[in-house]
Coordinates of N, CA, C and O in Angstrom, one line a residue:
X1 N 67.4 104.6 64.3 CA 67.3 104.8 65.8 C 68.5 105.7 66.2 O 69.5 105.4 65.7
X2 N 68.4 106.7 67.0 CA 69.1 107.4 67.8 C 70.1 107.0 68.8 O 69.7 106.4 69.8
X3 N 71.2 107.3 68.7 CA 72.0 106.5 69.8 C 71.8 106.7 71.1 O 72.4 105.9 71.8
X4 N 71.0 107.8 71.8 CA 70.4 107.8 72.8 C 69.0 107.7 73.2 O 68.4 108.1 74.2
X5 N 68.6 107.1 72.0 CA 67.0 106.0 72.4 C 67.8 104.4 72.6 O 67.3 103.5 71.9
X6 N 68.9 104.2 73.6 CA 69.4 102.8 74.0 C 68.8 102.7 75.5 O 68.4 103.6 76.2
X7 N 68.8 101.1 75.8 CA 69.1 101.0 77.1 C 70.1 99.9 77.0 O 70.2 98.9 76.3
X8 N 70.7 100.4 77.9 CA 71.9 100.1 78.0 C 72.2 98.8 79.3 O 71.2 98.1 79.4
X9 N 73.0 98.4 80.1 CA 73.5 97.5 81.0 C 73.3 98.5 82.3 O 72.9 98.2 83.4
X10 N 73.9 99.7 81.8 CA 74.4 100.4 82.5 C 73.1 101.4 83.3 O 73.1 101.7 84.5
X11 N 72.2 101.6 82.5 CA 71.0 101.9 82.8 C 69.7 100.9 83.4 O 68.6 101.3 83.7
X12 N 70.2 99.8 83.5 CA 69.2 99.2 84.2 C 70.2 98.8 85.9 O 71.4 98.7 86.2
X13 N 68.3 98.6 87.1 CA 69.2 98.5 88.5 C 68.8 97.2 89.0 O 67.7 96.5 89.1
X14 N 70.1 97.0 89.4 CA 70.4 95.9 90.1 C 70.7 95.7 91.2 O 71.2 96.7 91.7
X15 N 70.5 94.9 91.8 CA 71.2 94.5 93.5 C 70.1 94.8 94.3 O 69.2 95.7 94.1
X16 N 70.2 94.0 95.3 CA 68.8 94.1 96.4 C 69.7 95.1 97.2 O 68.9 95.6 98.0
X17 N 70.7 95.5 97.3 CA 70.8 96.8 98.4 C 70.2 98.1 97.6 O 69.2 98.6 98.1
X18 N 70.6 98.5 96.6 CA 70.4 99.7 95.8 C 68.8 99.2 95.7 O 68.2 100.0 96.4
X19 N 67.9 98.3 95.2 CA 66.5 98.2 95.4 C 65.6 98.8 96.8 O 64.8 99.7 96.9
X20 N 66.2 97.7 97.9 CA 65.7 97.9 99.1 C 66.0 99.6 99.4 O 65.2 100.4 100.0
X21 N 67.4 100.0 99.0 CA 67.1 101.6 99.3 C 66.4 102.2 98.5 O 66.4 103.3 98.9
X22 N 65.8 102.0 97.5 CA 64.8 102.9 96.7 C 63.4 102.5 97.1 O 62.5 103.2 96.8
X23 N 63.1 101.3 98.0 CA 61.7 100.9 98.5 C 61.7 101.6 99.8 O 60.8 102.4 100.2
X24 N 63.1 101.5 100.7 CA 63.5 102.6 101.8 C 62.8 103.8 101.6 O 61.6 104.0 101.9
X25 N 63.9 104.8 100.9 CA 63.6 106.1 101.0 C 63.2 106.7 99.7 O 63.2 107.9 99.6
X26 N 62.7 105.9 98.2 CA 62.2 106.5 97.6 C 60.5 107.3 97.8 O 59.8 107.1 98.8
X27 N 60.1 108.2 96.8 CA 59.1 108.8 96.7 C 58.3 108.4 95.8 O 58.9 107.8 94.9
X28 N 56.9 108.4 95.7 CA 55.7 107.5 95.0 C 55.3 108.2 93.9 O 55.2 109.4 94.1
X29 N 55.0 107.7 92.9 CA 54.0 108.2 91.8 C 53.1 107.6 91.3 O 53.6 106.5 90.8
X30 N 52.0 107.7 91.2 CA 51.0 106.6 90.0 C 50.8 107.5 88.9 O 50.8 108.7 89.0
X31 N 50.6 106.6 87.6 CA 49.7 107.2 86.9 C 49.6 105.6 86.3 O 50.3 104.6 86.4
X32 N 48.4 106.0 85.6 CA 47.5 104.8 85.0 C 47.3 103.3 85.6 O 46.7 103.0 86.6
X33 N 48.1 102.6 84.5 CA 48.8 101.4 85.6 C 50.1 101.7 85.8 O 50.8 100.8 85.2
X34 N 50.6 102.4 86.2 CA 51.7 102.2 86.3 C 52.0 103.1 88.3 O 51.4 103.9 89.1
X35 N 52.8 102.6 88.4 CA 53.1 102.6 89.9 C 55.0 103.0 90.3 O 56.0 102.3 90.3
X36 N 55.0 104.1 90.5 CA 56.5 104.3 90.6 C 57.0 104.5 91.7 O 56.6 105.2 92.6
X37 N 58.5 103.7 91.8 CA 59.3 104.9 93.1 C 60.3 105.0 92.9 O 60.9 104.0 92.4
X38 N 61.0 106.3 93.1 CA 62.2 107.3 92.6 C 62.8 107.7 93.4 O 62.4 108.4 94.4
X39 N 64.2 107.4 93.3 CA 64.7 107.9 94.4 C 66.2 109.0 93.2 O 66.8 108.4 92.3
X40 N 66.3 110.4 93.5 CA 67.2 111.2 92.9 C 68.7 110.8 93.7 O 68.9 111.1 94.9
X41 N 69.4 110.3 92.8 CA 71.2 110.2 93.6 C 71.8 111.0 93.8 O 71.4 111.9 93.0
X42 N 72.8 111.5 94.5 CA 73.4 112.7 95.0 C 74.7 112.0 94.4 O 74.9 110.8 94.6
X43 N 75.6 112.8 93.6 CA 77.0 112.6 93.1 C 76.7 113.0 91.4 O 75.7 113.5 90.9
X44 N 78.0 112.5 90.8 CA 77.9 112.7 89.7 C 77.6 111.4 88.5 O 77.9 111.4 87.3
X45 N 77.0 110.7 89.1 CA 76.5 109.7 87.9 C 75.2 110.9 87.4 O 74.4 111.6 88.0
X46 N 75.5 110.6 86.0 CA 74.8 111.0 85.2 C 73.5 110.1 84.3 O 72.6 110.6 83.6
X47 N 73.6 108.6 84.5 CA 72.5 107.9 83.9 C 71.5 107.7 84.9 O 71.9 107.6 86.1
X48 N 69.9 107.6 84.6 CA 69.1 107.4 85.4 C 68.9 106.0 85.5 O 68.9 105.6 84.3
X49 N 68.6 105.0 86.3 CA 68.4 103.4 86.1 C 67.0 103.2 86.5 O 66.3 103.7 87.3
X50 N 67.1 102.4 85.7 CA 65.1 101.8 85.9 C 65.3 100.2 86.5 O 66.3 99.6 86.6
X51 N 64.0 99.9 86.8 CA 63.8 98.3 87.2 C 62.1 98.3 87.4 O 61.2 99.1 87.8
X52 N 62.2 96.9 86.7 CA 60.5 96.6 85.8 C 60.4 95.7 87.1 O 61.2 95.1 87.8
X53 N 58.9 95.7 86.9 CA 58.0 94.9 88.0 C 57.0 94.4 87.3 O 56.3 95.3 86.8
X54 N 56.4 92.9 87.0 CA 55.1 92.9 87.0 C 55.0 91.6 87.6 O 55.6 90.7 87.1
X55 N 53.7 91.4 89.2 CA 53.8 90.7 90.0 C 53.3 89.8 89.2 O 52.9 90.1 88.1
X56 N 53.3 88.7 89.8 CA 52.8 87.1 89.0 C 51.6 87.1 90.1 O 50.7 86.3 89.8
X57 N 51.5 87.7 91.2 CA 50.1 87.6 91.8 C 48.9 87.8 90.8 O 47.8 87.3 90.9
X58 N 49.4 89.1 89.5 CA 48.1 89.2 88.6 C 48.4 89.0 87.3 O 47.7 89.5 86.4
X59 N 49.6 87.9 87.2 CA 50.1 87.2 86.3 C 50.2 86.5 86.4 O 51.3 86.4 86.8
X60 N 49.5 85.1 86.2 CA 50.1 83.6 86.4 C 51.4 83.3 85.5 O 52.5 82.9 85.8
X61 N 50.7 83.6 84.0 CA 51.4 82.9 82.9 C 52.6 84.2 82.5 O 52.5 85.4 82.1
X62 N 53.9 83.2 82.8 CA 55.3 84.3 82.0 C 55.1 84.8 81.1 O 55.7 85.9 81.0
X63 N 54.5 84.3 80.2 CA 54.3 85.1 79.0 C 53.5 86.5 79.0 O 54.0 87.5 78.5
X64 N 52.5 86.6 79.6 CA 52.3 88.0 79.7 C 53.1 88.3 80.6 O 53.6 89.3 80.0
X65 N 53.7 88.3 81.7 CA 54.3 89.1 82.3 C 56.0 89.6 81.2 O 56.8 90.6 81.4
X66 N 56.1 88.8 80.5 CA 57.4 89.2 80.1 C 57.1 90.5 78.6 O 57.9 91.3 78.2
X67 N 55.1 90.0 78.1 CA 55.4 91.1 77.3 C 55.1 92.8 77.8 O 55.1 93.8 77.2
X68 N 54.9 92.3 79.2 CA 54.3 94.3 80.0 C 55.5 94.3 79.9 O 55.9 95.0 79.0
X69 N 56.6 93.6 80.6 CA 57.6 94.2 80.4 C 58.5 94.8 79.6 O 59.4 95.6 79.6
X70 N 58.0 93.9 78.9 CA 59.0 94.6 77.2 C 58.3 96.0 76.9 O 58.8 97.1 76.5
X71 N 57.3 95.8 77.3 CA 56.3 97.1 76.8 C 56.5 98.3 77.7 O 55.9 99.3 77.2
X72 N 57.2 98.5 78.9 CA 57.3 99.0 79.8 C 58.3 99.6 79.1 O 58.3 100.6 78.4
X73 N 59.6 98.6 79.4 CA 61.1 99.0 78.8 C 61.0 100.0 77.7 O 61.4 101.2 77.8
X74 N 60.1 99.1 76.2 CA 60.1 100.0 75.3 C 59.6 101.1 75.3 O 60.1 101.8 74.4
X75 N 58.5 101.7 76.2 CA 58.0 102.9 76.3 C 58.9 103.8 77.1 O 58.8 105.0 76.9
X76 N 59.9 102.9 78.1 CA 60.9 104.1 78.8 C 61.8 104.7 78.0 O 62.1 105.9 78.0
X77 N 62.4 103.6 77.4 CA 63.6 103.3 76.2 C 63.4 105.0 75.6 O 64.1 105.9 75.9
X78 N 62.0 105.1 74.7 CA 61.6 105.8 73.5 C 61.4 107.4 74.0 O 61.5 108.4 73.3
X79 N 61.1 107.2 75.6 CA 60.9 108.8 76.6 C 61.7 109.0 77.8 O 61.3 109.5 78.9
X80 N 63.1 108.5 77.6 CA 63.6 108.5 78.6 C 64.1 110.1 78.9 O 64.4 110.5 80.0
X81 N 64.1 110.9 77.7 CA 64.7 112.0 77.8 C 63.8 112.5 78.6 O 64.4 113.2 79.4
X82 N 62.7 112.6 79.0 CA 61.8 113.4 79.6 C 62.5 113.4 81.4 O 62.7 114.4 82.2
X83 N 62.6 112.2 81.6 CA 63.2 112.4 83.0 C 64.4 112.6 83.3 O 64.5 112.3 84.5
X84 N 65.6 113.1 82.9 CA 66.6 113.9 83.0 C 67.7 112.6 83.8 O 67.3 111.4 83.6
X85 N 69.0 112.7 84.5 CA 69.8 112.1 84.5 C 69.8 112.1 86.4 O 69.4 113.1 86.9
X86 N 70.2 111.3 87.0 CA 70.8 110.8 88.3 C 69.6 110.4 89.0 O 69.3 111.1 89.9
X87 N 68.7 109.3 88.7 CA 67.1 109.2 89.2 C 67.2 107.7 89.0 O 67.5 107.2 87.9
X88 N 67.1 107.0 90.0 CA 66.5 105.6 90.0 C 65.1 105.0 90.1 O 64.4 105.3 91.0
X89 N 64.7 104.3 89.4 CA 62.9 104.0 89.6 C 62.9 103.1 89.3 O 63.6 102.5 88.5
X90 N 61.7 102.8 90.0 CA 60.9 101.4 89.6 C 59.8 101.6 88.9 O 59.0 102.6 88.9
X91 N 59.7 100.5 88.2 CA 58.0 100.9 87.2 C 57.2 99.0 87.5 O 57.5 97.9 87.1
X92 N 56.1 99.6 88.6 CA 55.2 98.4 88.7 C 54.1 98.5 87.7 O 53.5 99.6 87.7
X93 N 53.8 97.7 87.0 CA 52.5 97.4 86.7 C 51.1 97.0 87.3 O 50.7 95.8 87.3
X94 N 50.7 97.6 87.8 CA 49.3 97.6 88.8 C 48.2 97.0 88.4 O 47.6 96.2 89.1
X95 N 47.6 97.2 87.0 CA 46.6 96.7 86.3 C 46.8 94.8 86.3 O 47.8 94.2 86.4
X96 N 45.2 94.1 86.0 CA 44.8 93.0 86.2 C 44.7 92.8 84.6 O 44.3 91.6 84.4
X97 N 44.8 93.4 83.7 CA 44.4 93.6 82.6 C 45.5 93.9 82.0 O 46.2 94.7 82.6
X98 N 45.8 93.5 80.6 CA 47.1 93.7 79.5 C 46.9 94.6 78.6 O 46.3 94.4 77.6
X99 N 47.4 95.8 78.9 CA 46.6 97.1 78.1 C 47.7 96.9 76.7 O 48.8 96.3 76.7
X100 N 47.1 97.6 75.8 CA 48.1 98.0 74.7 C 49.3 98.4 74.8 O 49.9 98.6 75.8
X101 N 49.8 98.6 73.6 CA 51.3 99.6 74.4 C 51.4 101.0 73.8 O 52.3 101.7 73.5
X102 N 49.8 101.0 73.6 CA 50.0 102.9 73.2 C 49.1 103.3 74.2 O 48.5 104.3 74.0
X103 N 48.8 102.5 75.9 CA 48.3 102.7 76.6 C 49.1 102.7 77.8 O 49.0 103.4 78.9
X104 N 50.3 101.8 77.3 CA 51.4 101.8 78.4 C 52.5 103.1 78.4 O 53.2 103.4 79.3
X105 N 52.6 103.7 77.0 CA 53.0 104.8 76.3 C 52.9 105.3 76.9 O 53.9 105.7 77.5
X106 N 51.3 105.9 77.5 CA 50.6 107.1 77.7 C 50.9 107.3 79.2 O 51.2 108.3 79.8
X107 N 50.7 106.4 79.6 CA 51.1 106.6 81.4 C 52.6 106.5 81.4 O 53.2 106.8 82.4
X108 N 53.1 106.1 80.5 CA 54.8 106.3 81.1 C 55.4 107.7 81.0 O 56.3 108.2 81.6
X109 N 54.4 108.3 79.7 CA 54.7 109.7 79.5 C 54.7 110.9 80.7 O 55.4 111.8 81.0
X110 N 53.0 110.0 81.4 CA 52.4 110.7 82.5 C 53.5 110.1 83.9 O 53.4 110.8 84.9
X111 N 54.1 109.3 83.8 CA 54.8 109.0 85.1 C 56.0 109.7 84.7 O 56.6 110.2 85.7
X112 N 56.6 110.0 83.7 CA 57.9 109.9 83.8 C 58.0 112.4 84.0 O 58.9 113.2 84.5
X113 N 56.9 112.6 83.4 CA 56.9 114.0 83.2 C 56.7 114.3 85.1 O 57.2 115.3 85.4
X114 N 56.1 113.7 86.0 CA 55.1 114.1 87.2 C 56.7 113.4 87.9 O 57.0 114.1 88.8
X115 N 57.4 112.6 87.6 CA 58.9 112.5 88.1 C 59.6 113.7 87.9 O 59.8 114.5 88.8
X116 N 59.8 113.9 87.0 CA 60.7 115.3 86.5 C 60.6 116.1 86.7 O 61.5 116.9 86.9
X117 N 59.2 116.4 87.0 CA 58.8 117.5 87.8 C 59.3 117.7 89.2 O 59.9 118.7 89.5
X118 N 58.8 116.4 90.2 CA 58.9 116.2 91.6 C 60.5 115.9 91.8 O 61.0 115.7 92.9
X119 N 61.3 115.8 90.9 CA 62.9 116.1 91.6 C 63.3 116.7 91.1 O 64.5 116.5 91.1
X120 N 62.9 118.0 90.2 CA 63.6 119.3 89.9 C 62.8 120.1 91.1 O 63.6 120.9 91.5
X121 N 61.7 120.2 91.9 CA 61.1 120.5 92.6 C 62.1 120.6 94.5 O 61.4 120.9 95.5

């Protein structure tokens, strides 16, 4: 493994202020199941932070909800380079259904490229 295929402490977001401002004034993406919002930081932090979602409204049981999320993580973990550095997001899981994770792959590929795009834009 690559020392920059990590996630780190440092890369994931915390705090309901830094949240509520990315539900504030971030910008929207879908692709597949996946449901994004991005907000690009102004300064010199250089790591981008993520935060996983998967509601229990279409999850009862923790157990699946804790493996989208591993599945999420690990698919950002593996393509994080694609979205470049100072970007906060959230990644919801939308779907009622527990797709694979070469299905979760595929939309995170598609969310995270349609980001990169819309804040080099």
């Amino acid at each position: 493994m690559m020392a920059d295929e990590t996630l780190t402490k440092s890369e994931r977001l915390c705090g309901a202020v830094t949240v509520a401002e990315l539900f504030e004034h971030g910008k929207g993406v879908t692709a597949g199941c996946l449901r994004c919002k991005y907000l690009v930081r102004e300064g010199s932090e250089d790591l981008s932070r993520i935060v996983v979602s998967v509601p229990k409204r279409n999850f009862k049981r923790a157990v699946k909800r804790n493996l989208l999320k591993r599945r999420i993580r690990e698919s950002y973990r593996r393509q994080k380079a694609l979205l470049g550095s100072g970007v906060d997001v959230l990644f919801v899981y939308t779907s009622r259904e527990v797709f694979p994770y070469e299905a979760v792959y595929a939309d995170m590929t598609a969310a995270l490229t349609a980001i990169a795009h819309a804040s080099n834009a």
